[in-house]
Structures are given as C-alpha cells and as structure tokens.
Amino acid sequence: MASTKAKKQKLSKKHEAQAAPKVPQALAPETGAALFEDARSRLEAVFGALNIHPDAQARLMQPSLSLQVSVPIRMDDGSLKAFPAWRIQYDTSLGPAKGGVRFHPNVNQHEVTTLSFWMAVKCAVVGLPYGGGKGGVQVDAKALSSLERERLARGYIRAIADVMGPDRDIPAPDVNTDAQVMGWMIDEYEHIVRAQAPAAITGKPLALGGSPGRVEATGRGALKVLDLWAEREERTPEETTIAVQGFGKAAYHFARLASQRGYKVVAVSDTSGAIYSADGLNIDSAKKDKNKHGKLADSKLGKTLSGDKLLSLDVDILVLAALENQIHSENVDNVKAGVILEIANGPLTSSADEALSKRDIPVLPDVLANTGGVIVSYFEWLQNRSGEKWLEEEVNKRLDSLLDQEASRVLTRAEKDKVTYRQAAYRQGIERIAEAIMARGNCQNCR
Ligand code: GLU
C-alpha cells in the first residue's frame, strides 16, 4: 500500500515537472512579422510597377484562410505534449492551395503565412493551376522518436482535415518532413474520409502513388534554372565553381546532379559546418560521411570551414539551400560570389537583396529556382487523378520542358523590363493571380 502511495507520489511529481514543458523557442514575433512585411513590400512594388486592379491588390494583401491548431500527442514516456501548428491558404484563385508542411522549432504564424504567400507566387510563376498554401508544426522533430513523429503527422492531419483535400488544399513535404511523413499523413486522411484519396497529398512514397523523380525534383529544377541562365551567359559548367549552403534533400540532389553535369562543387555545409575543396568535392562520398558521422564537419574529404565562411567564399555561384534569412544586412557585404541561386525559400532578407542588386550580383530567386518540387508534385497529383503511372524519364522530361518555357520567359522579361530576376518572376506570378482574381468577378458581396 505504502509503496503504491510512494509510486503515485513519484508519478505525480513527474507530472508536476512536466506541467511546464519547455516551450520550443519560437522566432521572436517581430522577426516573423518582419518576414511577412518584407514579402508584402515586394508585393506592393509589383502593384506599383504593373497595372494591377485595386480589387486584386486588396485580396492579395492578406491570406484567405489561417488555421491555428494544437496537436496533442502521447510521447513515448507516457506524457502528453501539445504542439502549436498552422495551415494557411494564402490565395486560391488559380486552383487549390498547394504547399508543404514543415516541422521546425522556429515555425510561427508569420513564417507560415509568408511561406504560403511565396507558394502562391511560385505556382503562378510556372503556370501551375494552384494557389498557395503552407503548413507548419512548432517542434524539434529531430528530438522525436519515429513513433512520436508518426503520431504528430497523424494528429496534424486530424486537426486540418476539414480544410484540405485534392480540390481544396494539398500538403507536401518541406523542412524536416519527407515521403514517410506523407505516407502517415495520407493514411490518416484516407481513414477520415473513408476513401482512397491519393491526390490529397503529394511527395508520398512510391508505393502509395508517389511520383518517380519527386525526391530529386527541387534540386533538378534548380539545376535546370542555373543551366538556362548559364547558357545565356555563354558560361560552361566546367568553368563554374559552386558553394552550397545546406545538405538536406534539395541541396544534396542539386550538388550531386550539378557535379555530374560538370560544375565544380567546391563546398557544402550542414549545421555542424562546411567542407571545402578547391578541386571540387565528391558529393556521394560527402553524403556517405554525413550518414556515417551525422555531421559534415567530421568528414575528412576537404578542409573544414565554418558555415559563415562558406557564405563569403569567392565562388561563381553561391547556392542557398538551408532556411530563410541567411544573408541579411549584417553579412551581405561579405558575399564575394558572382551569382546567388536560392533553393531555400526566402534565404535573403529584402535589404540584402537590395544590397546585392546595387552591387550587380544577380539572384536567381526562390520563386523560380525552387519550383521543381512543386512542379513534380503537380505531376504526382495528375497521375493520382488519372490513375496513370509515368516513368521517371517522362517526369524529368516534362519538368525540363515546363521550366524551359516558364523560366526562360522570366529571364527574358528581366532583360526586357530591365529589372532583377526576382522582380521579373514576381511580375509574371502576380499578373497571373490578379487575372484569375478579376476573372472570378469583382462583385464580392452581391449574392
Ligand atoms: N515544400 C516545397 C516548396 O516549398 C514543395 C511544395 C509542394 O510540393 O507542394 O516548394
């Protein structure tokens, strides 16, 4: 009896200790707010330059739906934790909302809103019949066990199921989520709707209707955009050096495919630091080392550098493939690269973007350079809806030809309008969204 009491006391003590769990450190609210203000100022600049109808302007200044939820999950130690999470649909004039779900401790409402806005712009830039959406859970996913991650993925879908679906809002992978997470999510969704609904989520495992080529698609698309730019500049891969910030899915496949193509990838980094070799790195060996040690900095393949040092390397192309706000007013003057290629979403603050443009350093922007992922998500959705299965060569061919057409249009427009590539991409995207908004009629309340 006494021992049961003692046990109970111990248990309730344990629960007391857990009553105030350490809340993951979110971005300071003003940091997140600044991100969205930045995005809106880019939007206003486009309104100023083009003849966008005031009705469309009004619609585009804020998201059309913001859902904040709490996702409670049972941890492996028996305790319960509730994670704040969001799904945001920025605009759905062109089609269902489309965009990934990230698991990250810094996720907050402003960040997810900004990311959903960028999704709306990028889908329109490459002419997909989609609006923009994004989701996020504020969690340190690396600290979760696999079963905890599965419960979190399923709990998230239960919380947002009412606003998603193949014709409403279609989640996909993003930072710290992958095909396996999408597999758990689609299974949960199909249990809720009691039907097969593979087109409700993209980036799924192949066995559940995922598309061949989806995992590599973001890196492949970024390389295609770089190739199109290099061709215009009459520059060959062999004479071009590249440093890559990041070594996640998009960064790794980009670096691998770029070195196969003949570019000299001299540096890559992860959160532990960077490795550098002037003669070019063997990307497959770097990946093996990363898998073995967990950290790139422990690899002996090249000289070890700090992550900051990588950003200031004297290379032809600096590829930013980690997170947002990596180059800002404090470190932009250290950049020595000739060109920036953005694979991450929003890796430059708008002040850094302006500073680079003053120094005539071209930026191939996120809303064009990282569209490969969502383009192949679109191909996955098409296959799921028609019941077709395409071969990887077919997927890659379609990705290349779509980017040939749409990315070339952006590069040409930048020359013609004498604006940066980012401004040209925003003009192409916002024009298309505004046209759809206006085509839907402008009598919002006449029903
Ligand atoms: N998360 C990726 C992005 O930011 C892909 C989104 C998708 O496939 O829907 O573009």
Short mmCIF file of C-alpha atoms and ligand atoms in Angstrom, two decimals:
data_model
loop_
_atom_site.label_atom_id
_atom_site.label_comp_id
_atom_site.label_asym_id
_atom_site.label_seq_id
_atom_site.Cartn_x
_atom_site.Cartn_y
_atom_site.Cartn_z
CA MET A 1 0.00 0.00 0.00
CA ALA A 2 2.71 2.37 1.14
CA SER A 3 4.80 1.56 -1.86
CA THR A 4 1.83 2.23 -4.20
CA LYS A 5 1.39 5.61 -2.50
CA ALA A 6 5.06 6.36 -2.91
CA LYS A 7 4.84 5.33 -6.53
CA LYS A 8 1.80 7.60 -7.03
CA GLN A 9 3.63 10.48 -5.39
CA LYS A 10 6.60 9.86 -7.62
CA LEU A 11 4.32 9.80 -10.64
CA SER A 12 2.52 12.99 -9.72
CA LYS A 13 5.91 14.62 -9.07
CA LYS A 14 6.94 13.55 -12.53
CA HIS A 15 3.77 15.08 -13.92
CA GLU A 16 4.34 18.28 -11.95
CA ALA A 17 7.74 18.53 -13.51
CA GLN A 18 6.13 18.02 -16.89
CA ALA A 19 3.35 20.51 -16.26
CA ALA A 20 5.51 23.32 -17.53
CA PRO A 21 7.19 21.80 -20.55
CA LYS A 22 9.91 23.82 -22.15
CA VAL A 23 8.16 25.66 -24.94
CA PRO A 24 10.22 25.46 -28.10
CA GLN A 25 11.99 28.72 -28.77
CA ALA A 26 9.89 30.43 -31.44
CA LEU A 27 11.21 33.19 -33.66
CA ALA A 28 10.72 36.47 -31.82
CA PRO A 29 7.27 37.64 -33.04
CA GLU A 30 8.78 40.77 -34.58
CA THR A 31 11.25 38.63 -36.58
CA GLY A 32 8.41 36.63 -38.07
CA ALA A 33 6.34 39.77 -38.60
CA ALA A 34 9.27 41.39 -40.41
CA LEU A 35 9.40 38.42 -42.77
CA PHE A 36 5.78 38.95 -43.79
CA GLU A 37 6.24 42.73 -44.03
CA ASP A 38 9.20 42.07 -46.34
CA ALA A 39 7.02 39.86 -48.52
CA ARG A 40 4.26 42.46 -48.62
CA SER A 41 6.69 45.21 -49.60
CA ARG A 42 7.82 43.09 -52.56
CA LEU A 43 4.18 42.68 -53.50
CA GLU A 44 3.50 46.42 -53.26
CA ALA A 45 6.48 47.10 -55.52
CA VAL A 46 4.86 44.88 -58.17
CA PHE A 47 1.49 46.64 -57.73
CA GLY A 48 3.34 49.93 -58.30
CA ALA A 49 5.03 48.70 -61.48
CA LEU A 50 2.06 46.93 -63.11
CA ASN A 51 -1.47 47.98 -63.60
CA ILE A 52 -2.95 45.60 -61.00
CA HIS A 53 -6.62 46.31 -60.28
CA PRO A 54 -7.19 47.66 -56.73
CA ASP A 55 -9.64 44.78 -56.04
CA ALA A 56 -6.92 42.25 -56.74
CA GLN A 57 -4.47 44.29 -54.67
CA ALA A 58 -6.85 44.23 -51.71
CA ARG A 59 -7.28 40.46 -51.99
CA LEU A 60 -3.56 39.82 -52.20
CA MET A 61 -2.50 41.73 -49.10
CA GLN A 62 -3.61 39.05 -46.64
CA PRO A 63 -4.14 35.28 -46.52
CA SER A 64 -7.60 33.97 -47.29
CA LEU A 65 -7.53 31.35 -44.51
CA SER A 66 -5.32 30.97 -41.41
CA LEU A 67 -5.95 27.96 -39.23
CA GLN A 68 -4.08 27.62 -35.95
CA VAL A 69 -4.43 24.33 -34.13
CA SER A 70 -2.90 22.48 -31.24
CA VAL A 71 -1.69 18.95 -31.93
CA PRO A 72 -1.61 16.90 -28.71
CA ILE A 73 0.40 13.70 -28.86
CA ARG A 74 1.26 10.96 -26.41
CA MET A 75 5.05 10.82 -26.02
CA ASP A 76 6.89 7.52 -25.64
CA ASP A 77 7.43 8.23 -21.90
CA GLY A 78 3.67 8.44 -21.37
CA SER A 79 3.48 12.22 -21.04
CA LEU A 80 1.28 14.38 -23.27
CA LYS A 81 2.62 17.28 -25.26
CA ALA A 82 0.65 19.73 -27.36
CA PHE A 83 2.41 21.33 -30.32
CA PRO A 84 1.19 24.57 -31.88
CA ALA A 85 0.61 24.16 -35.61
CA TRP A 86 -0.80 26.04 -38.60
CA ARG A 87 -2.24 25.54 -42.06
CA ILE A 88 -2.53 28.71 -44.10
CA GLN A 89 -4.09 29.21 -47.54
CA TYR A 90 -2.89 32.47 -49.00
CA ASP A 91 -4.88 32.61 -52.20
CA THR A 92 -6.88 30.01 -54.14
CA SER A 93 -7.94 31.97 -57.22
CA LEU A 94 -5.85 29.83 -59.59
CA GLY A 95 -6.70 26.48 -58.00
CA PRO A 96 -6.48 24.50 -54.75
CA ALA A 97 -3.91 25.68 -52.21
CA LYS A 98 -0.60 23.84 -52.58
CA GLY A 99 2.41 23.69 -50.32
CA GLY A 100 4.47 21.73 -47.86
CA VAL A 101 4.32 21.16 -44.11
CA ARG A 102 7.46 21.87 -42.07
CA PHE A 103 8.41 20.58 -38.63
CA HIS A 104 10.74 23.12 -37.02
CA PRO A 105 11.13 24.76 -33.60
CA ASN A 106 11.04 28.27 -35.14
CA VAL A 107 7.76 27.84 -37.02
CA ASN A 108 5.25 30.60 -36.23
CA GLN A 109 2.17 32.10 -37.85
CA HIS A 110 4.01 34.91 -39.65
CA GLU A 111 6.52 32.50 -41.10
CA VAL A 112 3.87 30.07 -42.36
CA THR A 113 1.84 32.97 -43.80
CA THR A 114 4.89 34.26 -45.68
CA LEU A 115 5.72 30.77 -46.94
CA SER A 116 2.12 30.32 -48.15
CA PHE A 117 2.38 33.65 -49.99
CA TRP A 118 5.61 32.53 -51.67
CA MET A 119 3.88 29.27 -52.69
CA ALA A 120 1.08 31.27 -54.34
CA VAL A 121 3.65 33.32 -56.26
CA LYS A 122 5.80 30.36 -57.30
CA CYS A 123 2.91 28.19 -58.52
CA ALA A 124 1.74 31.12 -60.66
CA VAL A 125 5.26 31.89 -61.94
CA VAL A 126 5.50 28.44 -63.53
CA GLY A 127 1.86 28.36 -64.60
CA LEU A 128 0.51 25.61 -62.31
CA PRO A 129 -3.27 25.53 -61.67
CA TYR A 130 -2.71 26.01 -57.94
CA GLY A 131 -2.99 28.62 -55.25
CA GLY A 132 -0.55 28.89 -52.36
CA GLY A 133 -0.68 27.14 -49.01
CA LYS A 134 1.71 26.12 -46.27
CA GLY A 135 1.68 24.26 -43.00
CA GLY A 136 3.98 24.06 -40.04
CA VAL A 137 4.30 22.45 -36.64
CA GLN A 138 6.44 24.15 -33.98
CA VAL A 139 8.52 21.18 -32.90
CA ASP A 140 12.07 19.94 -32.77
CA ALA A 141 11.39 16.92 -34.97
CA LYS A 142 14.93 15.59 -34.51
CA ALA A 143 14.21 15.07 -30.80
CA LEU A 144 11.18 12.84 -31.53
CA SER A 145 11.24 9.07 -31.93
CA SER A 146 9.87 7.63 -35.15
CA LEU A 147 6.60 6.64 -33.41
CA GLU A 148 6.24 10.14 -31.93
CA ARG A 149 6.77 11.65 -35.39
CA GLU A 150 4.10 9.35 -36.79
CA ARG A 151 1.61 10.38 -34.06
CA LEU A 152 2.41 14.03 -34.74
CA ALA A 153 1.91 13.63 -38.51
CA ARG A 154 -1.42 11.87 -37.96
CA GLY A 155 -2.54 14.36 -35.30
CA TYR A 156 -1.74 17.26 -37.62
CA ILE A 157 -3.91 15.78 -40.39
CA ARG A 158 -6.81 15.16 -37.96
CA ALA A 159 -6.56 18.82 -36.97
CA ILE A 160 -6.60 20.25 -40.53
CA ALA A 161 -8.62 17.58 -42.41
CA ASP A 162 -11.66 19.87 -42.76
CA VAL A 163 -9.80 22.40 -44.88
CA MET A 164 -7.76 20.03 -47.07
CA GLY A 165 -8.48 17.68 -49.99
CA PRO A 166 -7.45 17.18 -53.65
CA ASP A 167 -9.57 20.16 -54.75
CA ARG A 168 -9.01 22.35 -51.70
CA ASP A 169 -5.53 22.21 -50.23
CA ILE A 170 -2.81 19.66 -50.94
CA PRO A 171 0.07 19.28 -48.42
CA ALA A 172 3.55 18.02 -49.36
CA PRO A 173 6.99 17.65 -47.75
CA ASP A 174 9.06 20.62 -46.59
CA VAL A 175 11.81 21.20 -44.00
CA ASN A 176 12.18 18.05 -41.79
CA THR A 177 9.28 16.17 -43.43
CA ASP A 178 9.70 13.52 -46.12
CA ALA A 179 7.92 10.79 -48.10
CA GLN A 180 7.47 8.65 -44.96
CA VAL A 181 5.74 11.51 -43.13
CA MET A 182 3.48 11.96 -46.19
CA GLY A 183 2.74 8.22 -46.08
CA TRP A 184 1.45 8.51 -42.49
CA MET A 185 -0.48 11.65 -43.38
CA ILE A 186 -2.28 10.19 -46.42
CA ASP A 187 -3.15 7.06 -44.45
CA GLU A 188 -4.72 9.19 -41.70
CA TYR A 189 -6.58 11.34 -44.24
CA GLU A 190 -7.98 8.29 -46.06
CA HIS A 191 -9.20 6.88 -42.73
CA ILE A 192 -11.00 10.16 -42.03
CA VAL A 193 -12.71 10.42 -45.43
CA ARG A 194 -13.19 6.64 -45.67
CA ALA A 195 -11.99 6.52 -49.27
CA GLN A 196 -8.85 6.31 -51.31
CA ALA A 197 -7.73 9.87 -51.94
CA PRO A 198 -4.09 9.78 -53.08
CA ALA A 199 -4.28 13.20 -54.77
CA ALA A 200 -4.89 14.83 -51.36
CA ILE A 201 -1.15 14.83 -50.54
CA THR A 202 1.95 14.80 -52.77
CA GLY A 203 5.51 13.71 -52.12
CA LYS A 204 4.20 10.33 -50.97
CA PRO A 205 6.17 7.06 -51.03
CA LEU A 206 6.10 5.39 -54.47
CA ALA A 207 4.04 2.51 -53.02
CA LEU A 208 1.22 4.94 -52.18
CA GLY A 209 1.09 6.75 -55.53
CA GLY A 210 4.15 8.96 -55.17
CA SER A 211 5.83 10.03 -58.39
CA PRO A 212 9.21 8.85 -59.53
CA GLY A 213 11.58 11.82 -59.57
CA ARG A 214 9.78 13.74 -56.78
CA VAL A 215 12.58 13.41 -54.20
CA GLU A 216 15.20 14.82 -56.60
CA ALA A 217 12.84 17.34 -58.22
CA THR A 218 13.73 20.50 -56.28
CA GLY A 219 17.46 20.01 -56.90
CA ARG A 220 16.88 19.04 -60.53
CA GLY A 221 14.68 22.06 -61.20
CA ALA A 222 17.22 24.43 -59.60
CA LEU A 223 19.95 22.98 -61.78
CA LYS A 224 17.77 23.48 -64.86
CA VAL A 225 17.27 27.16 -63.96
CA LEU A 226 21.03 27.54 -63.43
CA ASP A 227 21.71 25.85 -66.81
CA LEU A 228 19.27 28.17 -68.59
CA TRP A 229 20.98 31.19 -67.03
CA ALA A 230 24.49 29.85 -67.81
CA GLU A 231 23.58 29.19 -71.46
CA ARG A 232 22.52 32.81 -71.87
CA GLU A 233 25.75 33.95 -70.28
CA GLU A 234 27.71 31.57 -72.54
CA ARG A 235 29.30 30.01 -69.48
CA THR A 236 30.19 26.30 -69.34
CA PRO A 237 29.70 24.13 -66.23
CA GLU A 238 33.40 23.17 -66.20
CA GLU A 239 34.49 26.78 -65.67
CA THR A 240 31.92 27.41 -62.91
CA THR A 241 32.57 26.92 -59.19
CA ILE A 242 29.70 26.45 -56.76
CA ALA A 243 29.35 26.59 -52.95
CA VAL A 244 26.17 25.14 -51.45
CA GLN A 245 24.80 26.17 -48.06
CA GLY A 246 22.84 23.17 -46.85
CA PHE A 247 22.96 19.40 -47.35
CA GLY A 248 19.30 18.40 -46.94
CA LYS A 249 17.28 16.71 -49.70
CA ALA A 250 17.18 19.64 -52.14
CA ALA A 251 20.80 20.70 -51.54
CA TYR A 252 22.20 17.17 -51.77
CA HIS A 253 20.44 16.30 -55.03
CA PHE A 254 21.32 19.69 -56.51
CA ALA A 255 25.02 19.25 -55.59
CA ARG A 256 25.06 15.65 -56.88
CA LEU A 257 23.39 16.47 -60.20
CA ALA A 258 25.42 19.67 -60.67
CA SER A 259 28.72 17.84 -60.26
CA GLN A 260 27.51 15.09 -62.62
CA ARG A 261 26.78 17.84 -65.12
CA GLY A 262 30.39 19.11 -64.82
CA TYR A 263 30.05 22.06 -62.41
CA LYS A 264 32.76 22.20 -59.75
CA VAL A 265 31.00 21.98 -56.36
CA VAL A 266 33.75 23.18 -54.01
CA ALA A 267 31.85 23.46 -50.71
CA VAL A 268 28.76 22.13 -48.93
CA SER A 269 27.58 22.67 -45.35
CA ASP A 270 25.17 21.49 -42.68
CA THR A 271 24.51 22.88 -39.20
CA SER A 272 27.85 21.44 -37.99
CA GLY A 273 29.91 23.48 -40.50
CA ALA A 274 31.21 23.27 -44.07
CA ILE A 275 33.73 21.23 -46.02
CA TYR A 276 35.73 22.80 -48.84
CA SER A 277 37.98 21.51 -51.62
CA ALA A 278 39.24 23.83 -54.36
CA ASP A 279 39.31 20.90 -56.83
CA GLY A 280 35.66 20.05 -56.23
CA LEU A 281 34.10 17.64 -53.73
CA ASN A 282 32.91 14.11 -54.37
CA ILE A 283 29.27 14.60 -53.35
CA ASP A 284 28.44 10.91 -52.97
CA SER A 285 31.39 10.45 -50.57
CA ALA A 286 30.26 13.56 -48.64
CA LYS A 287 26.81 12.02 -48.31
CA LYS A 288 28.30 8.73 -47.08
CA ASP A 289 30.35 10.63 -44.49
CA LYS A 290 27.30 12.59 -43.38
CA ASN A 291 25.32 9.36 -42.97
CA LYS A 292 28.20 7.76 -41.05
CA HIS A 293 29.13 10.59 -38.66
CA GLY A 294 25.87 12.56 -38.66
CA LYS A 295 27.92 15.71 -39.24
CA LEU A 296 29.63 17.04 -42.35
CA ALA A 297 32.24 18.78 -40.23
CA ASP A 298 33.64 15.35 -39.23
CA SER A 299 34.27 14.43 -42.87
CA LYS A 300 37.91 14.39 -43.96
CA LEU A 301 37.03 14.98 -47.62
CA GLY A 302 38.06 18.61 -47.56
CA LYS A 303 39.12 21.49 -45.37
CA THR A 304 36.63 22.24 -42.59
CA LEU A 305 35.16 25.74 -42.57
CA SER A 306 32.51 27.46 -40.50
CA GLY A 307 29.08 27.81 -42.06
CA ASP A 308 29.56 31.62 -42.14
CA LYS A 309 32.83 31.30 -44.02
CA LEU A 310 31.06 29.32 -46.76
CA LEU A 311 28.80 32.32 -47.37
CA SER A 312 31.82 34.51 -48.09
CA LEU A 313 33.72 32.14 -50.42
CA ASP A 314 34.99 33.59 -53.67
CA VAL A 315 32.98 31.31 -55.99
CA ASP A 316 30.97 31.85 -59.18
CA ILE A 317 27.69 30.63 -57.72
CA LEU A 318 26.56 30.67 -54.10
CA VAL A 319 23.60 28.34 -53.60
CA LEU A 320 21.43 28.99 -50.53
CA ALA A 321 19.60 25.78 -49.73
CA ALA A 322 19.02 25.88 -45.96
CA LEU A 323 16.48 28.22 -44.35
CA GLU A 324 15.20 31.80 -44.65
CA ASN A 325 17.10 34.97 -43.63
CA GLN A 326 20.60 33.53 -44.06
CA ILE A 327 22.03 36.63 -45.73
CA HIS A 328 20.98 39.89 -44.14
CA SER A 329 22.23 43.45 -43.67
CA GLU A 330 24.99 42.30 -41.27
CA ASN A 331 26.70 39.74 -43.52
CA VAL A 332 25.73 40.76 -47.07
CA ASP A 333 28.92 42.80 -47.55
CA ASN A 334 31.00 39.64 -47.08
CA VAL A 335 29.44 37.95 -50.12
CA LYS A 336 32.04 37.52 -52.88
CA ALA A 337 30.10 35.16 -55.16
CA GLY A 338 29.23 36.26 -58.70
CA VAL A 339 25.64 34.95 -58.61
CA ILE A 340 23.21 33.72 -55.94
CA LEU A 341 20.90 30.77 -56.55
CA GLU A 342 18.11 30.45 -53.97
CA ILE A 343 16.90 26.90 -53.37
CA ALA A 344 15.60 27.58 -49.84
CA ASN A 345 12.54 29.79 -49.50
CA GLY A 346 13.48 33.37 -48.62
CA PRO A 347 17.19 32.97 -47.78
CA LEU A 348 17.88 36.70 -48.43
CA THR A 349 16.23 39.49 -46.48
CA SER A 350 14.92 42.28 -48.71
CA SER A 351 17.71 44.61 -47.51
CA ALA A 352 20.32 42.00 -48.51
CA ASP A 353 18.53 41.57 -51.83
CA GLU A 354 18.73 45.33 -52.49
CA ALA A 355 22.39 45.49 -51.49
CA LEU A 356 23.25 42.66 -53.91
CA SER A 357 21.30 44.27 -56.71
CA LYS A 358 23.23 47.55 -56.13
CA ARG A 359 26.45 45.56 -56.48
CA ASP A 360 25.09 43.98 -59.71
CA ILE A 361 25.16 40.48 -58.23
CA PRO A 362 22.30 38.63 -59.94
CA VAL A 363 19.96 36.50 -57.83
CA LEU A 364 18.08 33.54 -59.34
CA PRO A 365 15.15 33.78 -56.93
CA ASP A 366 13.43 31.08 -54.85
CA VAL A 367 10.04 31.58 -56.53
CA LEU A 368 11.64 30.41 -59.77
CA ALA A 369 14.69 28.35 -58.76
CA ASN A 370 12.98 26.02 -56.28
CA THR A 371 9.81 25.31 -58.25
CA GLY A 372 10.99 21.83 -59.33
CA GLY A 373 9.47 20.27 -56.18
CA VAL A 374 6.01 21.69 -56.61
CA ILE A 375 6.07 21.07 -60.37
CA VAL A 376 6.65 17.34 -59.81
CA SER A 377 4.04 17.44 -57.03
CA TYR A 378 1.66 18.67 -59.73
CA PHE A 379 2.70 15.72 -61.94
CA GLU A 380 2.05 13.37 -59.00
CA TRP A 381 -1.42 14.90 -58.49
CA LEU A 382 -2.16 14.48 -62.24
CA GLN A 383 -1.09 10.82 -62.13
CA ASN A 384 -3.19 10.16 -59.00
CA ARG A 385 -6.25 11.74 -60.59
CA SER A 386 -5.96 9.93 -63.91
CA GLY A 387 -4.74 6.61 -62.49
CA GLU A 388 -1.65 6.80 -64.71
CA LYS A 389 1.92 5.92 -63.74
CA TRP A 390 4.68 7.79 -65.52
CA LEU A 391 8.27 6.65 -65.82
CA GLU A 392 10.99 8.76 -64.22
CA GLU A 393 12.32 9.80 -67.66
CA GLU A 394 8.87 11.07 -68.57
CA VAL A 395 8.63 13.08 -65.32
CA ASN A 396 12.09 14.60 -65.82
CA LYS A 397 11.37 15.42 -69.46
CA ARG A 398 8.15 17.22 -68.53
CA LEU A 399 9.89 19.09 -65.71
CA ASP A 400 12.65 20.26 -68.05
CA SER A 401 10.28 21.39 -70.76
CA LEU A 402 7.97 23.26 -68.37
CA LEU A 403 10.96 25.10 -66.89
CA ASP A 404 12.42 25.70 -70.36
CA GLN A 405 9.26 27.57 -71.19
CA GLU A 406 8.43 29.37 -67.93
CA ALA A 407 11.92 30.10 -66.57
CA SER A 408 13.11 31.36 -69.97
CA ARG A 409 10.11 33.68 -70.02
CA VAL A 410 11.20 35.14 -66.64
CA LEU A 411 14.84 35.56 -67.74
CA THR A 412 13.74 37.30 -70.94
CA ARG A 413 11.31 39.53 -69.08
CA ALA A 414 14.06 40.68 -66.72
CA GLU A 415 16.11 41.81 -69.73
CA LYS A 416 13.15 43.42 -71.45
CA ASP A 417 11.80 45.27 -68.38
CA LYS A 418 15.34 45.99 -67.09
CA VAL A 419 14.53 44.59 -63.66
CA THR A 420 16.04 41.90 -61.43
CA TYR A 421 15.14 38.24 -61.96
CA ARG A 422 13.12 38.37 -58.75
CA GLN A 423 11.11 41.37 -59.92
CA ALA A 424 10.52 39.69 -63.28
CA ALA A 425 9.35 36.47 -61.59
CA TYR A 426 7.02 38.38 -59.24
CA ARG A 427 5.59 40.29 -62.20
CA GLN A 428 4.87 37.04 -64.06
CA GLY A 429 3.30 35.40 -60.99
CA ILE A 430 1.27 38.31 -59.62
CA GLU A 431 -0.08 39.19 -63.06
CA ARG A 432 -1.44 35.65 -63.44
CA ILE A 433 -3.00 35.57 -59.95
CA ALA A 434 -4.55 39.01 -60.42
CA GLU A 435 -6.01 37.94 -63.76
CA ALA A 436 -7.67 34.93 -62.07
CA ILE A 437 -9.00 37.10 -59.24
CA MET A 438 -10.55 39.54 -61.71
CA ALA A 439 -11.91 36.77 -63.96
CA ARG A 440 -13.88 35.47 -60.96
CA GLY A 441 -15.82 38.76 -60.93
CA ASN A 442 -15.50 41.74 -58.70
CA CYS A 443 -18.91 41.77 -57.03
CA GLN A 444 -17.76 40.05 -53.86
CA ASN A 445 -20.95 40.59 -51.84
CA CYS A 446 -23.74 40.65 -54.38
CA ARG A 447 -25.12 37.21 -53.61
N1 GLU B 1 7.87 22.36 -49.90
C1 GLU B 1 8.14 22.55 -51.29
C2 GLU B 1 8.19 24.02 -51.63
O1 GLU B 1 8.40 24.85 -50.77
C3 GLU B 1 7.20 21.74 -52.19
C4 GLU B 1 5.76 22.06 -52.06
C5 GLU B 1 4.84 21.10 -52.81
O2 GLU B 1 5.31 20.18 -53.46
O3 GLU B 1 3.63 21.30 -52.71
O4 GLU B 1 8.11 24.38 -52.78
#
